Amino acid sequence: MLMLAAVALTALAATASPALAAEPTKKALTFDVVVGPQDDTECTVTANLFTPAGASKDDPVAAVMATNGFGGGKSDYDALGLAYAKRGYVFLAYSGLGFGNSGCKVTLDDPDWDGKAGSQLVSFLAGTKAANDGTKIDFVRADAPGDPRAGMIGGSYGGQIQFAIAGIDKRLDTIVPSITWNDLSYSLVPNNTDFERGVTYRTPGVTKSDWPALFTALGLSVGFQQAVQNQDPSHLGACPNFTDQVCTSLVTSASTGYADEATLALLRHASVATYMSKIKIPTFLSQGQSDTLFDIQEAVATYQALRAQGTPVKMLWRSSGHSGGNIGGESNSTNLESAYESRMALEWFDYYLRGIGDPPTLDFSFLRDWVKYEGDAAPAVGNTRGYPASRDETVFLSGTDQLVPDRAGVKPGSASFAAAPGATGTGGAAIAQPPAGNAAGTTASYTTAPLTEDVDVVGVPRLTVKLDAPTFAESQAQGPASKLVLFVKLLDVDASGAEVLPRNQLSAVRVADVTKPVEIELPGIAHRFAKGHSMRVVIATSNSTNHGNNLAGPVTVVADPAAPSTLTIPRLGAQAGPVGSAPSGTTPFAPPAGAPAAQPAGSGARARALTAASFSTNKRCVKRRAVAFRIVRHAGSNRAASAVVTVNGKTVRKLRGAALPAKVRLERMPKRGAYRVQVTVKTVGGKTLRSARTFRAC
């Protein structure tokens, strides 16, 4: 139970102004937008506008936008939109092109199409564009005429759109994209070697068979639905809800097993990797560890590119992704403050859009699924000042099946297996399915001795391997179809020999040149290999969820003491503070030697706003379950008239009258974990002021 006591001589009334107590409103809207490379295609966009009580021209508020993941619509944000509106934000949720009764076809979040559509909705928030029913608004805070204070949130398809809009519209102030892509050609046709930059490769990749098939079916079904409901004949025909180029590319990649130049151009034009230099605003990336569609490497690629160009960026590896992994306590669309990720996003918007609260740390956070917690999962989340968080440790391939810790221990040897067209069996990436067994004769594996201590791996392991594949050495010059395809995975093997593939992740590889050592990125993971367990790297020529090899031929992995093949493991360093002692209730870890310096907290923020309250301590760790603050004494029309105090979104006191300048003490705060205190003041001049801080019990 939460109680509030005020240290003051005057009694406090338990009422507040009606504007602070009233519920937000929701209004359905439609917009006509003009999109396309030549700005010659008209589309209709459907949206829901959530407006907080009291928002007005004289008391404007910040805005947050969102749009759906693939196959969804504006209603996906009914809970989140209401939650943000209750916290004083305008929230505009809309259906992306081709979804949720919005018109036109699916164009993969391409800036020329989806980006331009979203930019015109920014104009609506700015008050310079009307909805189709004539609705115009003037209650969003402006940075300049026609430039609203606005951010954006959303995941997957609704994550990439934020980059697409930000890349063409400088009016967007900050973004919070989650579980989305860096380079869509890598997402759908991956190659984990021969990188040009980030995850953008030179040698064409290996077509996935699971996710493209799912998206094709989902997109076509939505297209038929749009055609019937909206009487829109453009959604009929051979490619009902995609542009013709998208359908052609999907069919071509599925048949050949790799993406041709036209497909690569299409997918990359719709990817932030292509226009990264245009993303200058503070960015909070969140990526799911359980995600075989948009994997950890994609977030790392985006993070490192943004960091290198000086864009303020924060990165979180949460548990949940497209392949499941929901552990609870990570995010809450109704009670934002009660779970660490939704709380971090709220803190982010509060600071970058309102100028309230502590500056967000621009760090790297990662969920450790081996750590127990209750309720909010924040204590199980580790963080360092940036990525990478781990030091590299190298083991060596030895003989026919061993991983040894020292180069001096490498023994010569070779492990031979076969590539066969149409072979399947290494599994592991089938959306959310458990891995299948290995097809006989298609793998080589190398295993460490049982570990003498727990080994926490946080990062992207790397394998450098020397091959002998004479058939492919002769054929590879003929083109991608004649190159060797491999699949690599890192297994956790317990004392009984049982194998676990962390998060069902593996790496697909099309080898550019089998006569040279091949450098392969394995899936990014945050995983504990327990004491007594072993690490096992498996190299295979088949996989149940990718196209596989087009040619048959022998393949040999060579262990050579003179030039050994290696496996590099990113090992997490020591814990640097008590559990839950880092910002937002996470747990700090020491960065590796030579790690880049941290970006200054809150970099890229605009001017701070007038504050509602002054907290009596700068410490985030609160003892004796008490927090104290004072209502700030502003003069004239900014003098406080009433206030509402919330803890984790729940109102604990409504204040009014002469007692407002007194020191206020909140007692019986939560016994454990992190919580957010917000003070919302209504001034005598009718404006709204806010202050907020996140605390944790200690």
XYZ file of C-alpha atoms in Angstrom:
698
model
C 0.000 0.000 0.000
C 1.179 3.533 -0.765
C 0.602 6.441 1.593
C 1.360 10.121 1.293
C 2.156 12.363 4.233
C 2.761 16.115 3.871
C 5.015 18.025 6.217
C 2.946 21.220 6.336
C 0.760 23.188 8.688
C -2.142 23.426 6.288
C -4.450 20.500 5.563
C -4.442 19.146 2.022
C -7.651 18.731 0.110
C -8.188 15.419 -1.712
C -9.392 17.066 -4.892
C -7.676 18.265 -8.031
C -8.650 20.315 -11.040
C -11.052 18.527 -13.424
C -8.445 18.665 -16.211
C -6.071 16.494 -14.219
C -8.733 13.985 -13.238
C -10.603 13.545 -16.547
C -10.067 10.596 -18.906
C -8.466 10.953 -22.368
C -10.579 10.883 -25.503
C -10.222 8.654 -28.554
C -11.235 9.660 -32.071
C -11.086 7.680 -35.324
C -9.702 9.629 -38.287
C -8.760 9.079 -41.911
C -6.198 10.954 -43.970
C -5.481 11.254 -47.661
C -1.740 11.136 -48.344
C 0.334 11.364 -51.506
C 3.318 9.020 -51.757
C 5.741 7.342 -54.159
C 9.101 8.312 -55.669
C 7.329 10.816 -57.924
C 4.698 11.852 -55.340
C 1.936 10.720 -57.661
C 0.126 7.973 -55.707
C -2.811 8.756 -53.436
C -3.551 6.547 -50.419
C -5.937 6.667 -47.484
C -4.598 6.126 -43.974
C -6.788 5.204 -41.005
C -5.830 6.346 -37.509
C -6.910 6.737 -33.902
C -6.139 9.932 -32.016
C -5.840 9.735 -28.222
C -6.004 13.169 -26.599
C -5.182 13.771 -22.922
C -7.580 15.759 -20.820
C -6.720 19.445 -20.650
C -4.583 19.594 -23.790
C -5.233 22.891 -25.541
C -3.666 25.594 -27.674
C -2.736 27.450 -24.518
C -1.494 24.296 -22.759
C 0.017 22.111 -25.519
C 1.543 18.695 -24.915
C 4.093 16.436 -26.593
C 2.998 13.710 -29.020
C 3.888 10.076 -29.699
C 3.102 8.230 -32.941
C 2.931 4.499 -33.622
C 1.995 2.125 -36.401
C 1.473 -1.612 -36.615
C 3.644 -4.642 -37.084
C 3.180 -6.712 -40.241
C -0.453 -7.799 -40.562
C -1.711 -5.560 -37.760
C -3.464 -2.218 -37.596
C -4.096 0.909 -35.565
C -6.117 -0.947 -32.918
C -2.955 -2.783 -31.849
C -2.122 0.370 -29.897
C -5.425 0.899 -28.094
C -3.940 0.009 -24.700
C -0.613 1.786 -25.182
C -2.235 4.858 -26.710
C -4.574 5.212 -23.755
C -1.715 4.681 -21.299
C 0.359 7.459 -22.850
C -2.636 9.772 -23.083
C -3.314 9.230 -19.373
C 0.254 10.387 -18.783
C -0.338 13.572 -20.743
C 0.764 12.708 -24.283
C -1.151 13.033 -27.525
C -0.902 9.579 -29.101
C -1.573 9.005 -32.807
C -1.853 5.332 -33.807
C -2.304 4.600 -37.493
C -2.494 1.632 -39.838
C 0.435 1.320 -42.233
C -0.138 1.253 -45.974
C -1.852 -1.991 -46.982
C -2.949 -2.863 -43.427
C -5.853 -2.147 -41.099
C -8.035 -0.580 -43.810
C -5.340 1.844 -44.904
C -5.109 1.925 -48.663
C -2.402 1.144 -51.222
C -0.115 -1.870 -51.127
C 2.613 -3.122 -48.820
C 5.929 -1.482 -49.718
C 8.122 -2.842 -46.888
C 8.446 0.461 -44.978
C 10.169 2.065 -47.933
C 10.894 5.775 -47.270
C 9.361 6.812 -50.609
C 6.063 5.208 -49.651
C 5.581 4.479 -45.969
C 8.026 7.176 -44.901
C 6.217 9.868 -46.859
C 2.834 8.715 -45.556
C 4.052 8.952 -41.956
C 5.634 12.345 -42.558
C 2.247 13.739 -43.568
C 0.842 12.539 -40.244
C 3.607 14.501 -38.517
C 2.127 17.491 -40.350
C -1.250 16.667 -38.789
C 0.360 16.791 -35.340
C 1.887 20.130 -36.340
C -1.557 21.494 -37.116
C -0.763 22.088 -40.791
C -2.741 19.126 -42.222
C -6.387 18.268 -41.661
C -7.977 14.851 -41.443
C -10.550 14.004 -44.088
C -13.394 15.093 -41.808
C -11.778 18.501 -41.386
C -10.230 17.811 -37.982
C -7.168 19.945 -37.281
C -5.388 20.155 -33.946
C -3.487 22.950 -32.233
C -2.651 21.333 -28.905
C 0.682 19.646 -29.682
C 3.721 21.475 -28.363
C 5.785 23.051 -31.144
C 9.517 23.531 -31.512
C 8.818 25.962 -34.347
C 5.817 26.771 -36.567
C 4.874 23.544 -38.333
C 7.318 21.504 -36.222
C 5.653 19.480 -33.434
C 7.462 17.995 -30.444
C 6.895 14.376 -31.436
C 8.441 10.950 -31.021
C 7.544 7.487 -32.243
C 7.369 3.977 -30.806
C 6.613 0.531 -32.218
C 8.016 -2.855 -33.111
C 8.938 -4.938 -36.145
C 7.302 -3.376 -39.223
C 6.256 -0.587 -36.841
C 9.891 -0.195 -35.827
C 11.502 0.261 -39.243
C 8.900 2.860 -40.230
C 10.374 5.148 -37.576
C 13.691 5.169 -39.428
C 11.878 5.697 -42.738
C 10.118 8.801 -41.403
C 13.123 10.152 -39.499
C 15.268 9.759 -42.610
C 13.118 12.208 -44.586
C 11.515 14.389 -41.899
C 13.699 16.313 -39.459
C 10.669 17.277 -37.388
C 10.587 13.900 -35.635
C 12.466 14.397 -32.344
C 13.189 10.874 -31.073
C 12.362 7.247 -31.857
C 12.013 3.957 -29.952
C 12.150 1.163 -32.586
C 12.053 -2.448 -31.374
C 12.592 -5.920 -32.914
C 13.218 -4.520 -36.372
C 15.722 -4.831 -39.168
C 18.935 -3.138 -40.191
C 19.146 -4.649 -43.694
C 16.096 -6.555 -44.923
C 18.214 -8.544 -47.371
C 20.064 -9.984 -44.362
C 16.790 -10.630 -42.513
C 15.208 -12.679 -45.290
C 18.253 -13.921 -47.222
C 21.082 -13.904 -44.654
C 24.778 -14.389 -45.167
C 26.914 -14.295 -42.030
C 30.214 -13.809 -43.804
C 31.815 -11.455 -46.317
C 30.287 -8.326 -44.779
C 30.723 -4.976 -46.470
C 29.438 -3.124 -43.394
C 27.190 -4.061 -40.502
C 25.172 -7.043 -41.742
C 25.190 -5.892 -45.368
C 27.056 -8.571 -47.289
C 28.773 -8.794 -50.664
C 28.195 -12.475 -51.516
C 24.432 -13.191 -51.935
C 22.899 -14.936 -48.929
C 20.797 -18.014 -48.248
C 17.021 -17.697 -48.615
C 14.894 -18.417 -45.562
C 11.882 -20.593 -46.307
C 9.861 -20.029 -43.136
C 9.478 -16.282 -42.576
C 9.057 -15.207 -46.242
C 6.368 -17.868 -46.674
C 4.550 -16.645 -43.566
C 4.704 -13.011 -44.654
C 3.568 -13.849 -48.157
C 0.538 -15.728 -46.896
C -0.318 -13.056 -44.338
C 0.113 -10.227 -46.816
C -2.030 -11.924 -49.447
C -4.817 -12.690 -46.965
C -4.893 -9.067 -45.806
C -4.978 -7.996 -49.445
C -8.056 -10.089 -50.201
C -9.703 -8.705 -47.068
C -8.928 -5.129 -48.142
C -10.334 -5.805 -51.606
C -13.644 -7.025 -50.163
C -14.085 -4.529 -47.314
C -12.930 -1.443 -49.178
C -14.004 -2.474 -52.681
C -10.443 -1.744 -53.754
C -9.624 -3.602 -57.008
C -5.917 -2.765 -56.674
C -5.713 -5.571 -54.089
C -6.799 -8.183 -56.621
C -4.685 -10.021 -59.182
C -1.522 -12.090 -58.988
C 0.009 -9.892 -56.262
C -2.970 -8.735 -54.181
C -1.337 -6.748 -51.370
C 2.296 -6.297 -52.396
C 3.814 -4.270 -55.172
C 4.608 -6.402 -58.209
C 8.343 -6.064 -57.573
C 7.962 -7.502 -54.065
C 6.129 -10.583 -55.329
C 8.634 -11.114 -58.139
C 11.522 -10.891 -55.692
C 9.953 -13.347 -53.249
C 9.352 -15.902 -55.986
C 12.825 -15.502 -57.489
C 14.626 -15.821 -54.153
C 12.617 -18.881 -53.187
C 13.458 -20.674 -56.432
C 17.166 -19.842 -56.691
C 18.006 -19.841 -52.986
C 19.552 -16.359 -53.051
C 18.584 -12.759 -53.831
C 19.414 -11.348 -57.243
C 20.577 -7.761 -57.754
C 17.054 -6.398 -58.263
C 15.849 -8.045 -55.054
C 18.848 -6.784 -53.087
C 18.182 -3.262 -54.346
C 14.506 -3.485 -53.368
C 15.145 -4.843 -49.869
C 18.015 -2.505 -49.115
C 16.174 0.592 -50.285
C 13.650 -0.237 -47.558
C 16.375 -0.617 -44.899
C 17.924 1.882 -42.523
C 21.357 0.465 -43.370
C 21.097 2.323 -46.689
C 20.255 5.754 -45.245
C 21.777 5.509 -41.760
C 23.586 8.851 -42.122
C 20.202 10.612 -42.122
C 19.267 9.335 -38.645
C 20.444 12.058 -36.265
C 17.856 11.994 -33.477
C 18.144 10.105 -30.138
C 17.329 6.441 -30.752
C 16.420 3.740 -28.217
C 16.871 0.324 -29.884
C 15.278 -2.797 -28.413
C 15.877 -6.231 -29.941
C 14.565 -9.677 -28.975
C 16.976 -12.478 -28.163
C 14.275 -14.968 -29.220
C 14.077 -13.756 -32.792
C 14.999 -15.787 -35.850
C 13.638 -13.080 -38.155
C 15.453 -9.916 -37.036
C 18.343 -11.153 -34.963
C 20.681 -9.517 -32.482
C 23.295 -8.779 -35.157
C 20.874 -6.390 -36.849
C 20.486 -4.272 -33.729
C 24.253 -4.321 -33.200
C 24.795 -3.133 -36.765
C 22.376 -0.239 -36.298
C 23.767 0.636 -32.870
C 27.379 0.687 -34.020
C 26.609 2.746 -37.126
C 24.622 5.317 -35.145
C 27.279 5.421 -32.433
C 30.045 5.927 -34.986
C 28.317 8.958 -36.505
C 27.572 10.533 -33.118
C 23.824 9.864 -32.965
C 22.703 9.406 -29.336
C 21.740 5.730 -29.043
C 20.758 3.238 -26.358
C 20.420 -0.526 -26.982
C 18.513 -3.230 -25.084
C 18.498 -6.973 -25.762
C 15.225 -8.105 -24.266
C 14.027 -11.709 -24.133
C 10.895 -11.579 -26.258
C 11.031 -11.436 -30.053
C 9.314 -12.790 -33.141
C 10.116 -16.343 -32.048
C 8.549 -16.108 -28.597
C 10.601 -15.836 -25.418
C 8.035 -13.900 -23.386
C 9.168 -14.235 -19.772
C 6.884 -11.638 -18.186
C 7.969 -8.489 -16.403
C 9.585 -6.918 -19.468
C 6.940 -4.578 -20.816
C 3.426 -3.500 -19.882
C 1.166 -1.581 -22.285
C -1.195 -0.429 -19.539
C 0.982 0.165 -16.477
C 4.070 1.476 -18.213
C 6.119 1.988 -15.068
C 5.674 -1.542 -13.749
C 8.076 -3.279 -16.190
C 11.577 -2.203 -17.101
C 11.315 -1.845 -20.892
C 8.069 0.116 -20.979
C 9.391 2.194 -18.065
C 12.631 2.920 -19.953
C 10.611 4.009 -23.008
C 8.473 6.330 -20.876
C 11.588 7.785 -19.230
C 13.048 8.277 -22.708
C 10.039 10.194 -24.011
C 9.657 12.166 -20.772
C 13.191 13.456 -21.130
C 13.480 13.947 -24.877
C 9.961 15.255 -25.504
C 9.096 16.956 -22.210
C 12.473 17.753 -20.710
C 11.623 16.103 -17.384
C 13.268 13.359 -15.359
C 16.880 12.263 -15.244
C 18.892 12.141 -18.493
C 18.653 8.591 -19.902
C 21.891 6.646 -19.818
C 23.008 5.829 -23.356
C 24.158 2.344 -22.449
C 23.785 -1.279 -23.514
C 21.401 -3.539 -21.555
C 20.783 -7.272 -21.887
C 18.321 -9.694 -20.300
C 20.048 -12.598 -18.517
C 17.523 -15.430 -18.578
C 19.504 -17.429 -16.024
C 18.744 -14.860 -13.281
C 15.630 -15.294 -11.148
C 13.366 -12.339 -10.398
C 9.877 -11.500 -9.178
C 7.519 -9.218 -11.079
C 9.554 -6.566 -12.890
C 12.421 -8.318 -14.682
C 14.803 -5.341 -14.309
C 17.194 -7.030 -11.812
C 17.814 -9.770 -14.398
C 18.906 -7.138 -16.920
C 22.609 -6.355 -16.997
C 24.051 -3.187 -18.416
C 27.390 -1.682 -19.360
C 28.245 1.795 -20.581
C 28.092 0.607 -24.195
C 28.538 -2.267 -26.619
C 30.571 -4.471 -26.579
C 30.038 -5.568 -23.006
C 32.427 -8.520 -23.079
C 36.049 -9.428 -23.613
C 36.963 -11.899 -26.335
C 38.246 -15.344 -25.405
C 39.471 -17.678 -28.137
C 39.398 -21.461 -28.325
C 40.902 -23.536 -31.116
C 39.611 -26.342 -33.338
C 41.792 -29.386 -32.773
C 41.926 -32.830 -34.348
C 38.569 -34.033 -35.583
C 36.203 -32.896 -32.840
C 37.794 -30.853 -30.049
C 37.864 -27.210 -28.949
C 40.991 -26.540 -26.894
C 41.889 -23.395 -24.898
C 45.511 -23.068 -26.049
C 46.990 -22.858 -29.505
C 49.835 -25.076 -28.370
C 47.321 -27.855 -27.779
C 46.027 -27.913 -31.370
C 46.467 -31.290 -33.037
C 46.309 -31.756 -36.806
C 43.205 -33.439 -38.127
C 40.190 -33.162 -40.376
C 36.472 -33.768 -40.152
C 34.714 -34.655 -43.393
C 31.033 -34.520 -44.299
C 28.916 -33.980 -47.402
C 26.830 -31.330 -49.063
C 23.746 -32.704 -50.783
C 21.038 -30.783 -52.658
C 17.734 -30.845 -50.826
C 19.174 -32.205 -47.574
C 17.487 -30.936 -44.409
C 17.941 -31.373 -40.741
C 19.947 -28.887 -38.677
C 16.763 -26.973 -37.907
C 16.760 -24.422 -35.179
C 15.343 -21.370 -36.892
C 11.762 -22.360 -37.678
C 10.031 -19.278 -36.269
C 9.396 -20.578 -32.728
C 9.949 -24.295 -33.172
C 12.589 -26.395 -31.366
C 15.568 -27.492 -33.462
C 15.427 -30.655 -35.504
C 18.152 -33.297 -35.390
C 21.148 -33.242 -37.692
C 20.918 -35.071 -41.012
C 23.399 -37.959 -41.006
C 26.707 -37.242 -42.709
C 26.107 -33.501 -43.118
C 27.886 -32.092 -40.047
C 31.168 -31.700 -38.241
C 31.278 -30.710 -34.577
C 33.917 -29.546 -32.109
C 33.419 -29.590 -28.333
C 35.212 -28.148 -25.310
C 36.054 -30.084 -22.180
C 33.511 -29.607 -19.373
C 33.703 -26.030 -18.114
C 35.285 -25.495 -14.710
C 33.133 -22.419 -14.005
C 30.067 -20.643 -15.331
C 30.751 -18.794 -18.574
C 28.366 -15.943 -19.400
C 28.424 -15.108 -23.109
C 27.010 -11.728 -24.142
C 27.718 -10.704 -27.704
C 28.327 -12.121 -31.157
C 30.669 -15.177 -31.267
C 32.864 -15.600 -34.324
C 34.214 -18.668 -36.095
C 37.189 -18.632 -38.440
C 37.519 -21.955 -40.229
C 39.720 -23.486 -42.895
C 37.897 -25.687 -45.421
C 38.713 -28.170 -48.145
C 35.827 -28.438 -50.621
C 37.206 -29.310 -54.090
C 33.857 -29.535 -55.898
C 32.900 -26.030 -54.805
C 36.400 -24.679 -55.403
C 35.900 -25.581 -59.068
C 32.282 -24.413 -59.358
C 32.140 -21.253 -57.225
C 33.217 -18.918 -60.028
C 29.996 -19.785 -61.896
C 27.881 -17.721 -59.533
C 26.013 -17.817 -56.207
C 24.098 -21.017 -56.985
C 27.376 -22.924 -57.279
C 28.920 -21.724 -54.021
C 29.047 -23.774 -50.805
C 26.282 -23.150 -48.260
C 26.911 -23.838 -44.570
C 24.938 -23.522 -41.348
C 26.720 -22.952 -38.051
C 25.392 -23.121 -34.508
C 26.810 -22.957 -30.992
C 25.311 -25.540 -28.611
C 25.216 -25.839 -24.831
C 25.845 -29.503 -23.915
C 25.161 -30.729 -20.385
C 26.921 -33.576 -18.534
C 24.453 -36.131 -19.943
C 25.159 -35.063 -23.520
C 21.825 -33.278 -24.005
C 22.129 -30.301 -26.351
C 20.459 -26.897 -26.130
C 20.588 -24.385 -28.972
C 20.350 -20.964 -27.278
C 17.201 -19.213 -28.488
C 17.065 -21.591 -31.512
C 19.561 -19.369 -33.330
C 21.966 -20.388 -36.080
C 23.975 -18.707 -38.824
C 23.480 -19.265 -42.550
C 26.541 -18.797 -44.763
C 27.219 -18.764 -48.505
C 30.997 -19.024 -48.791
C 32.587 -16.570 -51.194
C 35.769 -18.591 -51.686
C 36.295 -22.008 -50.081
C 40.039 -21.871 -50.775
C 40.508 -19.138 -48.171
C 39.778 -19.126 -44.412
C 36.120 -18.250 -43.831
C 35.152 -15.763 -41.093
C 31.609 -16.385 -39.817
C 29.507 -14.452 -37.332
C 27.432 -16.725 -35.114
C 24.130 -15.505 -33.655
C 24.331 -12.835 -30.987
C 23.317 -14.290 -27.616
C 23.163 -13.592 -23.899
C 23.561 -17.082 -22.452
C 25.131 -18.810 -19.464
C 27.104 -21.967 -20.168
C 26.981 -23.539 -16.705
C 29.857 -25.157 -14.880
C 30.165 -28.800 -15.999
C 28.583 -28.065 -19.370
C 30.485 -27.900 -22.659
C 30.377 -25.645 -25.695
C 29.940 -27.318 -29.055
C 30.188 -25.651 -32.443
C 28.427 -27.511 -35.261
C 29.126 -26.876 -38.945
C 26.549 -28.323 -41.312
C 25.514 -28.278 -44.949
C 21.760 -28.589 -44.371
C 19.027 -26.756 -42.507
C 15.275 -27.256 -42.463
C 14.406 -23.563 -42.743
C 16.740 -22.351 -45.506
C 17.211 -23.232 -49.152
C 20.493 -25.152 -48.797
C 23.054 -26.303 -51.353
C 22.385 -26.671 -55.071
C 25.379 -28.959 -55.655
C 26.673 -32.141 -54.026
C 30.242 -32.527 -52.895
C 32.577 -33.402 -50.016
C 33.492 -30.793 -47.389
C 36.318 -31.044 -44.870
C 37.099 -28.829 -41.875
C 40.858 -28.670 -41.378
C 42.593 -28.342 -38.001
C 46.054 -26.986 -38.719
C 48.450 -26.133 -35.833
C 50.313 -23.699 -38.111
C 47.148 -21.722 -38.982
C 44.442 -22.936 -36.586
C 40.724 -22.474 -37.006
C 39.279 -20.530 -34.060
C 36.079 -19.868 -32.144
C 35.966 -16.481 -30.386
C 33.590 -16.138 -27.447
C 32.525 -12.731 -26.021
C 32.657 -13.361 -22.263
C 30.856 -11.007 -19.881
C 32.965 -9.315 -17.238
C 32.400 -8.968 -13.511
C 29.292 -7.499 -11.934
C 30.094 -3.913 -10.927
C 27.437 -3.199 -8.325
C 24.538 -4.643 -6.354
C 21.677 -6.352 -8.148
C 19.214 -3.746 -9.399
C 21.479 -0.801 -8.581
C 21.809 0.627 -12.101
C 19.361 3.108 -13.663
C 15.802 1.838 -13.996
C 16.579 -1.056 -11.625
C 19.008 -2.986 -13.819
C 22.324 -4.541 -12.722
C 25.688 -2.977 -13.674
C 28.628 -4.838 -15.197
C 32.182 -3.690 -15.817
C 32.984 -2.902 -19.447
C 35.872 -4.732 -21.108
C 39.295 -3.140 -21.299
C 39.476 -0.682 -24.163
C 35.690 -0.308 -24.471
C 34.558 2.991 -26.014
C 33.755 5.815 -23.626
C 30.109 6.260 -22.770
C 28.028 8.783 -24.646
C 26.959 11.509 -22.192
C 23.572 10.742 -20.655
C 20.765 12.627 -22.319
C 22.819 13.666 -25.356
C 20.780 15.326 -28.074
C 18.143 16.813 -25.743
C 16.497 20.159 -26.343
C 16.018 22.837 -23.665
C 14.576 21.669 -20.384
C 11.008 22.548 -19.413
C 9.691 24.322 -16.324
C 9.600 21.787 -13.506
C 6.707 20.962 -11.235
C 8.655 19.627 -8.268
C 12.130 19.429 -6.811
C 13.115 16.090 -5.308
C 15.130 16.307 -2.107
C 17.777 13.795 -3.149
C 19.768 13.074 -6.279
C 20.166 9.465 -5.226
C 18.033 6.916 -7.032
C 18.421 4.377 -4.249
C 15.818 5.096 -1.565
C 16.083 3.738 1.972
C 13.322 3.541 4.552
C 10.773 3.531 1.700
C 10.351 7.315 1.610
C 10.661 9.972 -1.122
C 10.371 13.711 -0.487
C 9.907 16.671 -2.812
C 8.767 20.298 -2.911
C 6.414 21.927 -5.370
C 8.583 24.464 -7.217
C 7.701 28.115 -6.496
C 7.185 29.701 -9.903
C 5.969 33.281 -10.109
C 2.929 34.845 -11.713
C 0.735 32.700 -13.929
C 3.090 29.731 -13.471
C 2.317 29.500 -9.756
C 0.947 26.081 -8.802
C -2.791 25.791 -8.230
C -3.178 22.015 -7.902
C -1.119 18.861 -8.232
C -1.499 15.135 -8.733
C 1.161 12.681 -7.532
C 1.436 9.232 -9.095
C 3.663 6.261 -8.320
C 3.990 3.748 -11.160
C 1.055 5.419 -12.851
C -1.299 5.150 -9.865
C -2.575 8.310 -8.206
C -1.523 8.447 -4.557
C -2.558 12.027 -3.731
C -4.337 15.041 -5.178
C -3.197 18.373 -3.761
C -4.779 21.798 -3.878
C -4.523 25.115 -2.106
C -2.067 26.850 0.168
C -0.245 23.659 1.164
C 1.255 23.188 -2.294
C 4.590 24.912 -1.568
C 5.211 22.638 1.408
C 7.581 19.745 1.471
C 5.772 16.545 0.566
C 6.868 13.140 1.760
C 5.834 9.871 0.147
C 6.017 6.926 2.525
C 5.567 3.169 2.312
C 7.009 3.041 -1.173
C 7.472 -0.362 -2.883
C 9.607 -2.779 -0.886
C 11.616 -3.901 -3.907
C 12.434 -3.001 -7.466
C 12.180 0.270 -9.371
C 9.281 2.701 -9.451
C 8.579 6.068 -11.047
C 7.214 9.079 -9.197
C 5.542 11.831 -11.244
C 4.231 15.170 -10.014
C 1.808 16.952 -12.341
C 0.971 20.561 -11.478
C -1.750 22.760 -12.908
C -0.778 26.425 -12.722
C -3.049 29.354 -11.967
C -2.572 30.353 -15.615
C -3.911 27.005 -16.800
C -0.651 25.399 -17.904
C 0.531 21.917 -16.950
C 3.989 21.331 -15.459
C 5.513 17.947 -14.764
C 8.456 16.420 -12.929
C 9.392 12.760 -12.640
C 12.102 10.501 -11.271
C 12.682 6.784 -11.170
C 13.768 5.362 -7.807
C 14.584 1.893 -6.547
C 14.329 0.307 -3.146
C 17.602 -0.372 -1.341
